[in-house]
Amino acid sequence: MRVFGVVGWKNAGKTGLMERLVTEICGRGVTVSTIKHAHHNFDVDQPGKDSYRHRVAGAREVLLASGNRWALMHELAGEDEPPLADLLAKLAPVDLVLIEGYKRDDHPKVEAFRTETGQPLIALNDPTIRAIASNTDVDVSQPVFNLDDTAAIADFILAEVGL
C-alpha cells in the first residue's frame, strides 16, 4: 500500500484537508483508507452500550458488527502504543492510505500550515515533508499549495506515490 501523510500543528487545518482529500481522491476512483493519530485518550464507544460494557468488563478486543459496518476495538492495557507500520498491516489492501498525524514517522507528508496557529513550519526541520498547504505565502524549498486547492494537492500526492 502507498502511504502519504498530512501533518501540522493544532488548528492548522489537517482534518479539513484530510476530509477534502479523501473525497477528491475517492472521486477519482482510487481506494483510500485513513489512519488518524490522537495524542489524547479517546473512546469510540459510549457508556451503557453493550460493546462498552464488554470492554469495561475486561475484554481485550471487542468487535462490533452490523449489516452496514464493523469496528474492532483493541485495549492496549498498559502496552506501548503500536508503531505505525503495525497499524498499517492491520488495514485491508487499498490504493492509498492517508495518515493524519504521526509527524515524526518517516513516510512522505504534506504540512497544513496556517499563520494563525503562531507555530513555526515543521517542514523547516523535516525532510519527509514534501509540500506545504498554506493560507499564506511561505518561503520554503518545497512546493507550496493554497490550503483550499484540494485538487492540486491531490494531484501532487497521487504523483508522489505513483498513482
PDB file of C-alpha atoms in Angstrom:
ATOM      1  CA  MET A   1       0.000   0.000   0.000  1.00  0.00           C
ATOM      2  CA  ARG A   2       1.102   3.510  -0.712  1.00  0.00           C
ATOM      3  CA  VAL A   3       1.022   5.962   2.179  1.00  0.00           C
ATOM      4  CA  PHE A   4       1.094   9.727   2.418  1.00  0.00           C
ATOM      5  CA  GLY A   5       0.600  11.887   5.470  1.00  0.00           C
ATOM      6  CA  VAL A   6      -0.918  15.192   6.454  1.00  0.00           C
ATOM      7  CA  VAL A   7       0.768  16.888   9.410  1.00  0.00           C
ATOM      8  CA  GLY A   8       0.636  20.266  11.089  1.00  0.00           C
ATOM      9  CA  TRP A   9       0.103  21.960  14.389  1.00  0.00           C
ATOM     10  CA  LYS A  10      -3.251  22.072  16.166  1.00  0.00           C
ATOM     11  CA  ASN A  11      -5.829  24.157  14.254  1.00  0.00           C
ATOM     12  CA  ALA A  12      -3.668  24.237  11.118  1.00  0.00           C
ATOM     13  CA  GLY A  13      -6.386  22.619   9.004  1.00  0.00           C
ATOM     14  CA  LYS A  14      -5.235  18.971   8.953  1.00  0.00           C
ATOM     15  CA  THR A  15      -8.622  17.329   9.441  1.00  0.00           C
ATOM     16  CA  GLY A  16     -10.418  19.548   6.941  1.00  0.00           C
ATOM     17  CA  LEU A  17      -7.684  18.898   4.382  1.00  0.00           C
ATOM     18  CA  MET A  18      -7.858  15.144   5.056  1.00  0.00           C
ATOM     19  CA  GLU A  19     -11.628  15.134   4.582  1.00  0.00           C
ATOM     20  CA  ARG A  20     -11.388  17.046   1.305  1.00  0.00           C
ATOM     21  CA  LEU A  21      -8.519  14.850   0.050  1.00  0.00           C
ATOM     22  CA  VAL A  22     -10.431  11.637   0.769  1.00  0.00           C
ATOM     23  CA  THR A  23     -13.458  12.957  -1.124  1.00  0.00           C
ATOM     24  CA  GLU A  24     -11.331  14.198  -4.045  1.00  0.00           C
ATOM     25  CA  ILE A  25      -9.153  11.114  -4.380  1.00  0.00           C
ATOM     26  CA  CYS A  26     -12.006   8.622  -3.939  1.00  0.00           C
ATOM     27  CA  GLY A  27     -13.916  10.603  -6.571  1.00  0.00           C
ATOM     28  CA  ARG A  28     -11.100   9.769  -8.985  1.00  0.00           C
ATOM     29  CA  GLY A  29     -11.672   6.036  -8.471  1.00  0.00           C
ATOM     30  CA  VAL A  30      -8.766   5.490  -6.074  1.00  0.00           C
ATOM     31  CA  THR A  31      -9.463   3.386  -2.968  1.00  0.00           C
ATOM     32  CA  VAL A  32      -8.439   5.178   0.219  1.00  0.00           C
ATOM     33  CA  SER A  33      -8.203   4.300   3.899  1.00  0.00           C
ATOM     34  CA  THR A  34      -7.128   6.644   6.668  1.00  0.00           C
ATOM     35  CA  ILE A  35      -5.264   6.493   9.946  1.00  0.00           C
ATOM     36  CA  LYS A  36      -5.666   9.307  12.469  1.00  0.00           C
ATOM     37  CA  HIS A  37      -3.259   9.670  15.365  1.00  0.00           C
ATOM     38  CA  ALA A  38      -4.726  11.009  18.594  1.00  0.00           C
ATOM     39  CA  HIS A  39      -2.431  12.446  21.257  1.00  0.00           C
ATOM     40  CA  HIS A  40      -5.022  12.067  23.964  1.00  0.00           C
ATOM     41  CA  ASN A  41      -7.239   9.424  25.463  1.00  0.00           C
ATOM     42  CA  PHE A  42     -10.169   8.785  23.156  1.00  0.00           C
ATOM     43  CA  ASP A  43     -13.139   6.490  23.112  1.00  0.00           C
ATOM     44  CA  VAL A  44     -15.176   5.385  20.111  1.00  0.00           C
ATOM     45  CA  ASP A  45     -17.648   3.593  22.329  1.00  0.00           C
ATOM     46  CA  GLN A  46     -20.422   5.008  24.505  1.00  0.00           C
ATOM     47  CA  PRO A  47     -21.136   4.228  28.159  1.00  0.00           C
ATOM     48  CA  GLY A  48     -24.140   1.966  28.565  1.00  0.00           C
ATOM     49  CA  LYS A  49     -23.808   0.312  25.144  1.00  0.00           C
ATOM     50  CA  ASP A  50     -23.201  -3.443  25.122  1.00  0.00           C
ATOM     51  CA  SER A  51     -19.803  -3.165  23.427  1.00  0.00           C
ATOM     52  CA  TYR A  52     -18.689  -0.590  26.005  1.00  0.00           C
ATOM     53  CA  ARG A  53     -19.808  -2.882  28.799  1.00  0.00           C
ATOM     54  CA  HIS A  54     -17.841  -5.793  27.274  1.00  0.00           C
ATOM     55  CA  ARG A  55     -14.690  -3.662  27.063  1.00  0.00           C
ATOM     56  CA  VAL A  56     -15.016  -2.240  30.577  1.00  0.00           C
ATOM     57  CA  ALA A  57     -15.594  -5.767  31.881  1.00  0.00           C
ATOM     58  CA  GLY A  58     -12.109  -6.668  30.635  1.00  0.00           C
ATOM     59  CA  ALA A  59     -12.393  -7.885  27.044  1.00  0.00           C
ATOM     60  CA  ARG A  60      -9.066  -7.301  25.277  1.00  0.00           C
ATOM     61  CA  GLU A  61     -10.817  -6.882  21.917  1.00  0.00           C
ATOM     62  CA  VAL A  62     -14.419  -6.097  21.114  1.00  0.00           C
ATOM     63  CA  LEU A  63     -15.685  -6.466  17.569  1.00  0.00           C
ATOM     64  CA  LEU A  64     -18.948  -4.698  16.870  1.00  0.00           C
ATOM     65  CA  ALA A  65     -20.706  -5.706  13.664  1.00  0.00           C
ATOM     66  CA  SER A  66     -23.857  -4.799  11.772  1.00  0.00           C
ATOM     67  CA  GLY A  67     -25.151  -5.025   8.233  1.00  0.00           C
ATOM     68  CA  ASN A  68     -23.545  -1.629   7.489  1.00  0.00           C
ATOM     69  CA  ARG A  69     -20.093  -1.780   9.137  1.00  0.00           C
ATOM     70  CA  TRP A  70     -17.878  -3.437  11.673  1.00  0.00           C
ATOM     71  CA  ALA A  71     -15.381  -1.973  14.117  1.00  0.00           C
ATOM     72  CA  LEU A  72     -12.690  -3.650  16.156  1.00  0.00           C
ATOM     73  CA  MET A  73     -11.582  -2.035  19.399  1.00  0.00           C
ATOM     74  CA  HIS A  74      -8.374  -3.251  20.986  1.00  0.00           C
ATOM     75  CA  GLU A  75      -7.366  -2.289  24.509  1.00  0.00           C
ATOM     76  CA  LEU A  76      -3.629  -1.796  24.969  1.00  0.00           C
ATOM     77  CA  ALA A  77      -3.964  -2.464  28.700  1.00  0.00           C
ATOM     78  CA  GLY A  78      -0.697  -0.765  29.564  1.00  0.00           C
ATOM     79  CA  GLU A  79       1.236  -1.910  26.493  1.00  0.00           C
ATOM     80  CA  ASP A  80       3.122   0.644  24.396  1.00  0.00           C
ATOM     81  CA  GLU A  81       1.314   2.266  21.501  1.00  0.00           C
ATOM     82  CA  PRO A  82       1.972   0.145  18.394  1.00  0.00           C
ATOM     83  CA  PRO A  83       4.199   1.625  15.686  1.00  0.00           C
ATOM     84  CA  LEU A  84       2.562   2.963  12.546  1.00  0.00           C
ATOM     85  CA  ALA A  85       3.856   0.017  10.489  1.00  0.00           C
ATOM     86  CA  ASP A  86       1.969  -2.422  12.736  1.00  0.00           C
ATOM     87  CA  LEU A  87      -1.250  -0.439  12.327  1.00  0.00           C
ATOM     88  CA  LEU A  88      -0.844  -0.236   8.550  1.00  0.00           C
ATOM     89  CA  ALA A  89      -0.534  -4.039   8.479  1.00  0.00           C
ATOM     90  CA  LYS A  90      -3.999  -4.321  10.041  1.00  0.00           C
ATOM     91  CA  LEU A  91      -5.706  -2.484   7.167  1.00  0.00           C
ATOM     92  CA  ALA A  92      -7.306  -4.222   4.214  1.00  0.00           C
ATOM     93  CA  PRO A  93      -5.447  -3.508   0.960  1.00  0.00           C
ATOM     94  CA  VAL A  94      -6.291  -0.202  -0.739  1.00  0.00           C
ATOM     95  CA  ASP A  95      -4.568   2.013  -3.277  1.00  0.00           C
ATOM     96  CA  LEU A  96      -3.643   4.736  -0.776  1.00  0.00           C
ATOM     97  CA  VAL A  97      -3.585   5.224   2.981  1.00  0.00           C
ATOM     98  CA  LEU A  98      -3.757   8.843   4.090  1.00  0.00           C
ATOM     99  CA  ILE A  99      -2.322   9.379   7.551  1.00  0.00           C
ATOM    100  CA  GLU A 100      -3.251  12.328   9.747  1.00  0.00           C
ATOM    101  CA  GLY A 101      -0.577  12.968  12.327  1.00  0.00           C
ATOM    102  CA  TYR A 102       2.422  10.741  13.002  1.00  0.00           C
ATOM    103  CA  LYS A 103       4.601  13.722  12.145  1.00  0.00           C
ATOM    104  CA  ARG A 104       7.743  12.041  13.498  1.00  0.00           C
ATOM    105  CA  ASP A 105       7.426   8.951  11.281  1.00  0.00           C
ATOM    106  CA  ASP A 106       9.371   8.715   8.035  1.00  0.00           C
ATOM    107  CA  HIS A 107       6.599   8.477   5.412  1.00  0.00           C
ATOM    108  CA  PRO A 108       6.141  11.365   2.939  1.00  0.00           C
ATOM    109  CA  LYS A 109       3.883  14.185   4.101  1.00  0.00           C
ATOM    110  CA  VAL A 110       2.247  17.476   3.251  1.00  0.00           C
ATOM    111  CA  GLU A 111       2.175  20.081   6.015  1.00  0.00           C
ATOM    112  CA  ALA A 112      -1.019  22.024   6.647  1.00  0.00           C
ATOM    113  CA  PHE A 113       0.079  25.486   7.787  1.00  0.00           C
ATOM    114  CA  ARG A 114      -1.904  28.471   8.995  1.00  0.00           C
ATOM    115  CA  THR A 115      -0.183  31.562  10.359  1.00  0.00           C
ATOM    116  CA  GLU A 116      -2.967  31.922  12.949  1.00  0.00           C
ATOM    117  CA  THR A 117      -1.567  28.987  14.945  1.00  0.00           C
ATOM    118  CA  GLY A 118       1.502  31.029  15.832  1.00  0.00           C
ATOM    119  CA  GLN A 119       3.640  27.923  15.300  1.00  0.00           C
ATOM    120  CA  PRO A 120       6.670  27.621  13.018  1.00  0.00           C
ATOM    121  CA  LEU A 121       6.739  25.472   9.907  1.00  0.00           C
ATOM    122  CA  ILE A 122       7.545  21.856  10.728  1.00  0.00           C
ATOM    123  CA  ALA A 123       8.966  21.482   7.202  1.00  0.00           C
ATOM    124  CA  LEU A 124      11.979  23.654   8.021  1.00  0.00           C
ATOM    125  CA  ASN A 125      13.462  20.763  10.012  1.00  0.00           C
ATOM    126  CA  ASP A 126      11.752  17.736   8.473  1.00  0.00           C
ATOM    127  CA  PRO A 127      12.904  16.311   5.124  1.00  0.00           C
ATOM    128  CA  THR A 128       9.874  13.964   4.949  1.00  0.00           C
ATOM    129  CA  ILE A 129       7.586  16.943   4.306  1.00  0.00           C
ATOM    130  CA  ARG A 130       7.310  17.110   0.524  1.00  0.00           C
ATOM    131  CA  ALA A 131       4.942  20.089   0.219  1.00  0.00           C
ATOM    132  CA  ILE A 132       3.174  22.815   2.186  1.00  0.00           C
ATOM    133  CA  ALA A 133      -0.566  23.553   2.044  1.00  0.00           C
ATOM    134  CA  SER A 134      -0.924  27.054   3.456  1.00  0.00           C
ATOM    135  CA  ASN A 135      -3.258  30.020   3.734  1.00  0.00           C
ATOM    136  CA  THR A 136      -0.307  32.390   3.262  1.00  0.00           C
ATOM    137  CA  ASP A 137       2.895  32.684   1.275  1.00  0.00           C
ATOM    138  CA  VAL A 138       5.805  30.788   2.803  1.00  0.00           C
ATOM    139  CA  ASP A 139       9.459  30.782   1.792  1.00  0.00           C
ATOM    140  CA  VAL A 140      10.493  27.128   1.556  1.00  0.00           C
ATOM    141  CA  SER A 141      12.154  24.860  -0.977  1.00  0.00           C
ATOM    142  CA  GLN A 142       9.150  22.507  -1.177  1.00  0.00           C
ATOM    143  CA  PRO A 143       6.150  23.157  -3.413  1.00  0.00           C
ATOM    144  CA  VAL A 144       3.530  25.387  -1.757  1.00  0.00           C
ATOM    145  CA  PHE A 145      -0.197  24.992  -2.433  1.00  0.00           C
ATOM    146  CA  ASN A 146      -3.140  27.041  -1.315  1.00  0.00           C
ATOM    147  CA  LEU A 147      -4.632  25.166   1.642  1.00  0.00           C
ATOM    148  CA  ASP A 148      -8.018  25.171  -0.116  1.00  0.00           C
ATOM    149  CA  ASP A 149      -6.732  23.928  -3.503  1.00  0.00           C
ATOM    150  CA  THR A 150      -7.645  20.330  -2.808  1.00  0.00           C
ATOM    151  CA  ALA A 151      -7.419  19.190  -6.437  1.00  0.00           C
ATOM    152  CA  ALA A 152      -3.834  20.457  -6.818  1.00  0.00           C
ATOM    153  CA  ILE A 153      -2.782  18.905  -3.509  1.00  0.00           C
ATOM    154  CA  ALA A 154      -4.403  15.610  -4.539  1.00  0.00           C
ATOM    155  CA  ASP A 155      -2.613  15.767  -7.907  1.00  0.00           C
ATOM    156  CA  PHE A 156       0.697  16.251  -6.090  1.00  0.00           C
ATOM    157  CA  ILE A 157       0.107  13.380  -3.629  1.00  0.00           C
ATOM    158  CA  LEU A 158      -1.005  10.955  -6.340  1.00  0.00           C
ATOM    159  CA  ALA A 159       2.039  11.830  -8.467  1.00  0.00           C
ATOM    160  CA  GLU A 160       4.334  11.397  -5.450  1.00  0.00           C
ATOM    161  CA  VAL A 161       3.015   7.895  -4.714  1.00  0.00           C
ATOM    162  CA  GLY A 162       2.799   6.866  -8.362  1.00  0.00           C
ATOM    163  CA  LEU A 163      -0.983   6.662  -8.763  1.00  0.00           C
TER     164      LEU A 163
END
